[in-house]
């Protein structure tokens, strides 16, 4: 079985991200979709409506995020916003933006009035000198900063995003100090992903020996100011006491499937030895080729549990698979398919883990024994425990303490009863989709670039 | 299908589709469960036929290869397609670790291939080899004689072994190798790699050229120690990784285009690939030979 570290896919299925278009008025030197700007189209409105309508009927996403390119350049943004607000049943609507147009208070207020309650604003430097150099647009820092101040005065949830490159690694703490004045709800630090420049000809990859200390210092400052942080694509072992800041989860993105084919992939030599390998991605392949596996620098936390080659990405939408049981509070329609099955048998339903491709019900008996019942789209040609109107039903990940035959019997009954319940309750209207990106070739321009290395995931 | 794709799929041979009786083996002839339902897909042997076509050897080599397949059974012969950056050649592997099939022996090969090839080396069939292989190229076929055999003997356990090159004048040890789980046994993998006369790993950029991140997500690695180089083999990669490998090591464009065009029909398979590695005088890593494997 291959490790998820060979792949990169959506994992956080409470968030839906919609790429409306790929135009931008900045030209950030690290932009990971410069060529993608020419390759990917935005999501057609009809496709977007379908995703929103689906969520309105059977809610699975709590938040919808609009992004681009630079989303605020898109004239039809308000059509998308309105439709999401009126039909999607989302708890939050978020905008991911460079913030420049938000310097216009009237525009910022209009966005808020249309229902956006969370703003995720890029800030890659603490001052005009750094940010304008990175964005290659003079005045971009001042515009973004005014935008941030406008948003603060409007009382919305404010978050910043900083892409970590050689261009700003020396000023990360200064960025935190500057942003702290805005009291953001969170600061995110995303390590640069070479998505098109696989050989890093732009020289943007920061050696981990340099990035680790700089980032830890910035996280120290953020902790001092009481700002929660999230860090992506940096090995957890480099975060020191801020290891809990690691968050490699990805929202579900309405985007061309090919987008994920050109994303960098990850690997770590210590995957099987490290306690955190289910959630930590390690290093990108381009980084490893340029700067090595970092065998000495990366230090695995000894595992307390046996390592198993993960079959399907991060642990089903949770970046903390070993945290407390969350309980099956979400996805009520999906919960209803097996509701009431476990308890009479002396078991419990621990979680309902829903992504686009499968619904996983995790049942447990006692502290250790558990099994997953898995629904996937009905295909008729792959092995299944049973098939319902909509689904192939199977089970996996049976974990039993040694010799616990009583738990085995209970879990066997749970699987049997749950499969029967799904068969009886599935009316054929619930959909699972095996694609990664929701949108097929129609979201690509007619003359994509030619880069076969990228197609197979360099 | 677009015209470009159609051209890539065009072949001078009839594509071999999967069949209900197909079995799925890695290059050690260990069985695996297909990654996808195999119905409507292609057998891995199509890559062999395409490589022969690309090299202009299809017509000449198909008869002995078909004879091997017919005599030993579908999927029971492992093929390797070898590439040195300039030319292709092939190696065929026949396994019989338990000595169950008298045809899967040197004597058996001698008989099956007699119409095309004479097997020159003499091998005592009591020798405890579990696999025999030989190289095949235009010269071998033109000569009508296989001058060298490779005999593989297991070591203290089945995860390690040795191979000997056997010629008419005698045998010599050419290779010791060990199979490992890349992630669970990473310390051993690294230890074996770094115990090398041919590659100096002091520069951190060297290791990724041998332990390649794109191939690290595999089922098994094999670290081989050869007479004048090291070898690393990655077993259990998917078709996308194979396509990456073919491009990275500059296999002929027509073969790559075929793999690309048929990728969706090879996605039920696992593949195996290998590379020889050493440093040249300037310290640069070179790969004197690479190879990929499937079953015939």
PDB file of N, CA and C in Angstrom, chain B residues 75-134:
ATOM      1  N   UNK B  75       2.169 -14.929 -17.303  1.00  0.00           N
ATOM      2  CA  UNK B  75       2.572 -14.236 -16.075  1.00  0.00           C
ATOM      3  C   UNK B  75       3.689 -14.933 -15.312  1.00  0.00           C
ATOM      4  N   UNK B  76       4.207 -16.014 -15.847  1.00  0.00           N
ATOM      5  CA  UNK B  76       5.232 -16.746 -15.104  1.00  0.00           C
ATOM      6  C   UNK B  76       6.655 -16.385 -15.520  1.00  0.00           C
ATOM      7  N   UNK B  77       6.792 -15.529 -16.508  1.00  0.00           N
ATOM      8  CA  UNK B  77       8.116 -15.039 -16.897  1.00  0.00           C
ATOM      9  C   UNK B  77       8.159 -13.540 -16.598  1.00  0.00           C
ATOM     10  N   UNK B  78       9.182 -13.134 -15.871  1.00  0.00           N
ATOM     11  CA  UNK B  78       9.365 -11.701 -15.612  1.00  0.00           C
ATOM     12  C   UNK B  78      10.258 -11.128 -16.707  1.00  0.00           C
ATOM     13  N   UNK B  79       9.840  -9.998 -17.258  1.00  0.00           N
ATOM     14  CA  UNK B  79      10.717  -9.334 -18.225  1.00  0.00           C
ATOM     15  C   UNK B  79      11.258  -8.050 -17.610  1.00  0.00           C
ATOM     16  N   UNK B  80      12.475  -7.732 -17.983  1.00  0.00           N
ATOM     17  CA  UNK B  80      13.050  -6.442 -17.629  1.00  0.00           C
ATOM     18  C   UNK B  80      13.415  -5.711 -18.904  1.00  0.00           C
ATOM     19  N   UNK B  81      13.036  -4.450 -18.987  1.00  0.00           N
ATOM     20  CA  UNK B  81      13.453  -3.606 -20.112  1.00  0.00           C
ATOM     21  C   UNK B  81      14.569  -2.717 -19.599  1.00  0.00           C
ATOM     22  N   UNK B  82      15.736  -2.854 -20.199  1.00  0.00           N
ATOM     23  CA  UNK B  82      16.935  -2.161 -19.698  1.00  0.00           C
ATOM     24  C   UNK B  82      17.285  -1.002 -20.620  1.00  0.00           C
ATOM     25  N   UNK B  83      17.881   0.011 -20.023  1.00  0.00           N
ATOM     26  CA  UNK B  83      18.193   1.217 -20.794  1.00  0.00           C
ATOM     27  C   UNK B  83      19.460   1.831 -20.226  1.00  0.00           C
ATOM     28  N   UNK B  84      20.382   2.184 -21.117  1.00  0.00           N
ATOM     29  CA  UNK B  84      21.623   2.810 -20.644  1.00  0.00           C
ATOM     30  C   UNK B  84      21.717   4.268 -21.075  1.00  0.00           C
ATOM     31  N   UNK B  85      20.589   4.827 -21.445  1.00  0.00           N
ATOM     32  CA  UNK B  85      20.581   6.205 -21.919  1.00  0.00           C
ATOM     33  C   UNK B  85      20.631   6.282 -23.425  1.00  0.00           C
ATOM     34  N   UNK B  86      21.072   5.198 -24.048  1.00  0.00           N
ATOM     35  CA  UNK B  86      21.170   5.202 -25.513  1.00  0.00           C
ATOM     36  C   UNK B  86      20.395   4.042 -26.133  1.00  0.00           C
ATOM     37  N   UNK B  87      20.583   2.859 -25.603  1.00  0.00           N
ATOM     38  CA  UNK B  87      19.941   1.709 -26.237  1.00  0.00           C
ATOM     39  C   UNK B  87      19.106   0.923 -25.230  1.00  0.00           C
ATOM     40  N   UNK B  88      18.189   0.170 -25.776  1.00  0.00           N
ATOM     41  CA  UNK B  88      17.363  -0.737 -24.982  1.00  0.00           C
ATOM     42  C   UNK B  88      17.861  -2.159 -25.160  1.00  0.00           C
ATOM     43  N   UNK B  89      17.764  -2.929 -24.088  1.00  0.00           N
ATOM     44  CA  UNK B  89      17.894  -4.372 -24.209  1.00  0.00           C
ATOM     45  C   UNK B  89      17.008  -4.996 -23.155  1.00  0.00           C
ATOM     46  N   UNK B  90      16.985  -6.311 -23.090  1.00  0.00           N
ATOM     47  CA  UNK B  90      15.973  -6.967 -22.290  1.00  0.00           C
ATOM     48  C   UNK B  90      16.609  -8.079 -21.459  1.00  0.00           C
ATOM     49  N   UNK B  91      15.979  -8.385 -20.350  1.00  0.00           N
ATOM     50  CA  UNK B  91      16.402  -9.532 -19.550  1.00  0.00           C
ATOM     51  C   UNK B  91      15.151 -10.310 -19.191  1.00  0.00           C
ATOM     52  N   UNK B  92      15.260 -11.599 -19.265  1.00  0.00           N
ATOM     53  CA  UNK B  92      14.113 -12.466 -18.953  1.00  0.00           C
ATOM     54  C   UNK B  92      14.455 -13.320 -17.747  1.00  0.00           C
ATOM     55  N   UNK B  93      13.519 -13.445 -16.855  1.00  0.00           N
ATOM     56  CA  UNK B  93      13.744 -14.109 -15.568  1.00  0.00           C
ATOM     57  C   UNK B  93      12.741 -15.242 -15.407  1.00  0.00           C
ATOM     58  N   UNK B  94      13.243 -16.388 -15.043  1.00  0.00           N
ATOM     59  CA  UNK B  94      12.371 -17.548 -14.833  1.00  0.00           C
ATOM     60  C   UNK B  94      12.606 -18.064 -13.416  1.00  0.00           C
ATOM     61  N   UNK B  95      11.533 -18.136 -12.677  1.00  0.00           N
ATOM     62  CA  UNK B  95      11.625 -18.519 -11.263  1.00  0.00           C
ATOM     63  C   UNK B  95      11.127 -19.946 -11.058  1.00  0.00           C
ATOM     64  N   UNK B  96      11.806 -20.644 -10.180  1.00  0.00           N
ATOM     65  CA  UNK B  96      11.274 -21.909  -9.690  1.00  0.00           C
ATOM     66  C   UNK B  96      11.961 -22.246  -8.372  1.00  0.00           C
ATOM     67  N   UNK B  97      11.690 -21.455  -7.340  1.00  0.00           N
ATOM     68  CA  UNK B  97      12.426 -21.634  -6.086  1.00  0.00           C
ATOM     69  C   UNK B  97      12.228 -23.011  -5.464  1.00  0.00           C
ATOM     70  N   UNK B  98      11.100 -23.641  -5.724  1.00  0.00           N
ATOM     71  CA  UNK B  98      10.848 -24.952  -5.106  1.00  0.00           C
ATOM     72  C   UNK B  98      11.096 -26.103  -6.064  1.00  0.00           C
ATOM     73  N   UNK B  99      11.656 -25.776  -7.200  1.00  0.00           N
ATOM     74  CA  UNK B  99      11.963 -26.821  -8.181  1.00  0.00           C
ATOM     75  C   UNK B  99      10.733 -27.646  -8.519  1.00  0.00           C
ATOM     76  N   UNK B 100       9.666 -26.946  -8.791  1.00  0.00           N
ATOM     77  CA  UNK B 100       8.409 -27.636  -9.064  1.00  0.00           C
ATOM     78  C   UNK B 100       8.174 -27.851 -10.552  1.00  0.00           C
ATOM     79  N   UNK B 101       8.753 -26.988 -11.378  1.00  0.00           N
ATOM     80  CA  UNK B 101       8.460 -27.050 -12.804  1.00  0.00           C
ATOM     81  C   UNK B 101       9.743 -27.315 -13.571  1.00  0.00           C
ATOM     82  N   UNK B 102       9.906 -28.492 -14.100  1.00  0.00           N
ATOM     83  CA  UNK B 102      11.155 -28.812 -14.793  1.00  0.00           C
ATOM     84  C   UNK B 102      11.417 -27.920 -16.003  1.00  0.00           C
ATOM     85  N   UNK B 103      10.385 -27.227 -16.459  1.00  0.00           N
ATOM     86  CA  UNK B 103      10.618 -26.348 -17.608  1.00  0.00           C
ATOM     87  C   UNK B 103      11.168 -24.991 -17.173  1.00  0.00           C
ATOM     88  N   UNK B 104      10.969 -24.646 -15.888  1.00  0.00           N
ATOM     89  CA  UNK B 104      11.487 -23.366 -15.401  1.00  0.00           C
ATOM     90  C   UNK B 104      12.903 -23.545 -14.870  1.00  0.00           C
ATOM     91  N   UNK B 105      13.723 -24.166 -15.659  1.00  0.00           N
ATOM     92  CA  UNK B 105      15.115 -24.446 -15.293  1.00  0.00           C
ATOM     93  C   UNK B 105      15.988 -24.118 -16.497  1.00  0.00           C
ATOM     94  N   UNK B 106      17.284 -24.172 -16.285  1.00  0.00           N
ATOM     95  CA  UNK B 106      18.179 -23.947 -17.423  1.00  0.00           C
ATOM     96  C   UNK B 106      17.923 -25.009 -18.491  1.00  0.00           C
ATOM     97  N   UNK B 107      17.744 -26.237 -18.039  1.00  0.00           N
ATOM     98  CA  UNK B 107      17.478 -27.318 -19.001  1.00  0.00           C
ATOM     99  C   UNK B 107      16.183 -27.050 -19.754  1.00  0.00           C
ATOM    100  N   UNK B 108      15.191 -26.573 -19.025  1.00  0.00           N
ATOM    101  CA  UNK B 108      13.910 -26.277 -19.666  1.00  0.00           C
ATOM    102  C   UNK B 108      14.051 -25.153 -20.679  1.00  0.00           C
ATOM    103  N   UNK B 109      14.764 -24.107 -20.278  1.00  0.00           N
ATOM    104  CA  UNK B 109      14.972 -22.990 -21.204  1.00  0.00           C
ATOM    105  C   UNK B 109      15.698 -23.459 -22.467  1.00  0.00           C
ATOM    106  N   UNK B 110      16.685 -24.301 -22.242  1.00  0.00           N
ATOM    107  CA  UNK B 110      17.471 -24.818 -23.369  1.00  0.00           C
ATOM    108  C   UNK B 110      16.540 -25.456 -24.397  1.00  0.00           C
ATOM    109  N   UNK B 111      15.598 -26.179 -23.886  1.00  0.00           N
ATOM    110  CA  UNK B 111      14.679 -26.904 -24.778  1.00  0.00           C
ATOM    111  C   UNK B 111      13.683 -25.942 -25.445  1.00  0.00           C
ATOM    112  N   UNK B 112      13.115 -25.044 -24.633  1.00  0.00           N
ATOM    113  CA  UNK B 112      12.086 -24.132 -25.168  1.00  0.00           C
ATOM    114  C   UNK B 112      12.674 -23.203 -26.230  1.00  0.00           C
ATOM    115  N   UNK B 113      13.877 -22.725 -25.981  1.00  0.00           N
ATOM    116  CA  UNK B 113      14.459 -21.708 -26.864  1.00  0.00           C
ATOM    117  C   UNK B 113      15.287 -22.294 -28.003  1.00  0.00           C
ATOM    118  N   UNK B 114      15.383 -23.606 -28.045  1.00  0.00           N
ATOM    119  CA  UNK B 114      16.278 -24.256 -29.019  1.00  0.00           C
ATOM    120  C   UNK B 114      16.080 -23.788 -30.462  1.00  0.00           C
ATOM    121  N   UNK B 115      14.853 -23.544 -30.905  1.00  0.00           N
ATOM    122  CA  UNK B 115      14.712 -23.113 -32.308  1.00  0.00           C
ATOM    123  C   UNK B 115      15.371 -21.765 -32.598  1.00  0.00           C
ATOM    124  N   UNK B 116      15.638 -20.970 -31.569  1.00  0.00           N
ATOM    125  CA  UNK B 116      16.185 -19.620 -31.803  1.00  0.00           C
ATOM    126  C   UNK B 116      17.540 -19.404 -31.145  1.00  0.00           C
ATOM    127  N   UNK B 117      17.718 -20.013 -30.007  1.00  0.00           N
ATOM    128  CA  UNK B 117      18.892 -19.692 -29.205  1.00  0.00           C
ATOM    129  C   UNK B 117      19.495 -20.950 -28.592  1.00  0.00           C
ATOM    130  N   UNK B 118      20.825 -20.983 -28.639  1.00  0.00           N
ATOM    131  CA  UNK B 118      21.527 -22.047 -27.936  1.00  0.00           C
ATOM    132  C   UNK B 118      21.950 -21.480 -26.579  1.00  0.00           C
ATOM    133  N   UNK B 119      21.732 -22.228 -25.521  1.00  0.00           N
ATOM    134  CA  UNK B 119      22.190 -21.794 -24.191  1.00  0.00           C
ATOM    135  C   UNK B 119      23.582 -22.375 -23.992  1.00  0.00           C
ATOM    136  N   UNK B 120      24.583 -21.512 -24.027  1.00  0.00           N
ATOM    137  CA  UNK B 120      25.958 -22.010 -24.013  1.00  0.00           C
ATOM    138  C   UNK B 120      26.424 -22.527 -22.645  1.00  0.00           C
ATOM    139  N   UNK B 121      26.189 -21.768 -21.555  1.00  0.00           N
ATOM    140  CA  UNK B 121      26.754 -22.232 -20.274  1.00  0.00           C
ATOM    141  C   UNK B 121      26.129 -23.552 -19.813  1.00  0.00           C
ATOM    142  N   UNK B 122      26.961 -24.363 -19.229  1.00  0.00           N
ATOM    143  CA  UNK B 122      26.454 -25.609 -18.645  1.00  0.00           C
ATOM    144  C   UNK B 122      26.140 -25.346 -17.172  1.00  0.00           C
ATOM    145  N   UNK B 123      25.006 -25.799 -16.749  1.00  0.00           N
ATOM    146  CA  UNK B 123      24.608 -25.593 -15.357  1.00  0.00           C
ATOM    147  C   UNK B 123      24.147 -26.922 -14.780  1.00  0.00           C
ATOM    148  N   UNK B 124      24.706 -27.243 -13.626  1.00  0.00           N
ATOM    149  CA  UNK B 124      24.269 -28.465 -12.964  1.00  0.00           C
ATOM    150  C   UNK B 124      22.915 -28.205 -12.325  1.00  0.00           C
ATOM    151  N   UNK B 125      21.941 -28.970 -12.674  1.00  0.00           N
ATOM    152  CA  UNK B 125      20.593 -28.675 -12.180  1.00  0.00           C
ATOM    153  C   UNK B 125      20.438 -28.912 -10.689  1.00  0.00           C
ATOM    154  N   UNK B 126      21.419 -29.549 -10.065  1.00  0.00           N
ATOM    155  CA  UNK B 126      21.321 -29.681  -8.601  1.00  0.00           C
ATOM    156  C   UNK B 126      21.738 -28.396  -7.893  1.00  0.00           C
ATOM    157  N   UNK B 127      22.310 -27.473  -8.651  1.00  0.00           N
ATOM    158  CA  UNK B 127      22.686 -26.188  -8.036  1.00  0.00           C
ATOM    159  C   UNK B 127      21.434 -25.520  -7.470  1.00  0.00           C
ATOM    160  N   UNK B 128      21.550 -24.980  -6.260  1.00  0.00           N
ATOM    161  CA  UNK B 128      20.337 -24.482  -5.585  1.00  0.00           C
ATOM    162  C   UNK B 128      19.910 -23.090  -6.057  1.00  0.00           C
ATOM    163  N   UNK B 129      19.811 -22.901  -7.334  1.00  0.00           N
ATOM    164  CA  UNK B 129      19.358 -21.588  -7.808  1.00  0.00           C
ATOM    165  C   UNK B 129      17.836 -21.534  -7.787  1.00  0.00           C
ATOM    166  N   UNK B 130      17.309 -20.364  -7.498  1.00  0.00           N
ATOM    167  CA  UNK B 130      15.857 -20.235  -7.468  1.00  0.00           C
ATOM    168  C   UNK B 130      15.342 -19.444  -8.671  1.00  0.00           C
ATOM    169  N   UNK B 131      16.285 -18.880  -9.407  1.00  0.00           N
ATOM    170  CA  UNK B 131      15.883 -18.107 -10.578  1.00  0.00           C
ATOM    171  C   UNK B 131      17.042 -18.073 -11.552  1.00  0.00           C
ATOM    172  N   UNK B 132      16.697 -18.073 -12.821  1.00  0.00           N
ATOM    173  CA  UNK B 132      17.720 -17.941 -13.848  1.00  0.00           C
ATOM    174  C   UNK B 132      17.280 -16.831 -14.794  1.00  0.00           C
ATOM    175  N   UNK B 133      18.246 -16.059 -15.253  1.00  0.00           N
ATOM    176  CA  UNK B 133      17.910 -14.996 -16.202  1.00  0.00           C
ATOM    177  C   UNK B 133      18.984 -14.903 -17.270  1.00  0.00           C
ATOM    178  N   UNK B 134      18.616 -14.259 -18.360  1.00  0.00           N
ATOM    179  CA  UNK B 134      19.600 -14.001 -19.410  1.00  0.00           C
ATOM    180  C   UNK B 134      19.211 -12.737 -20.159  1.00  0.00           C
TER     181      UNK B 134
END
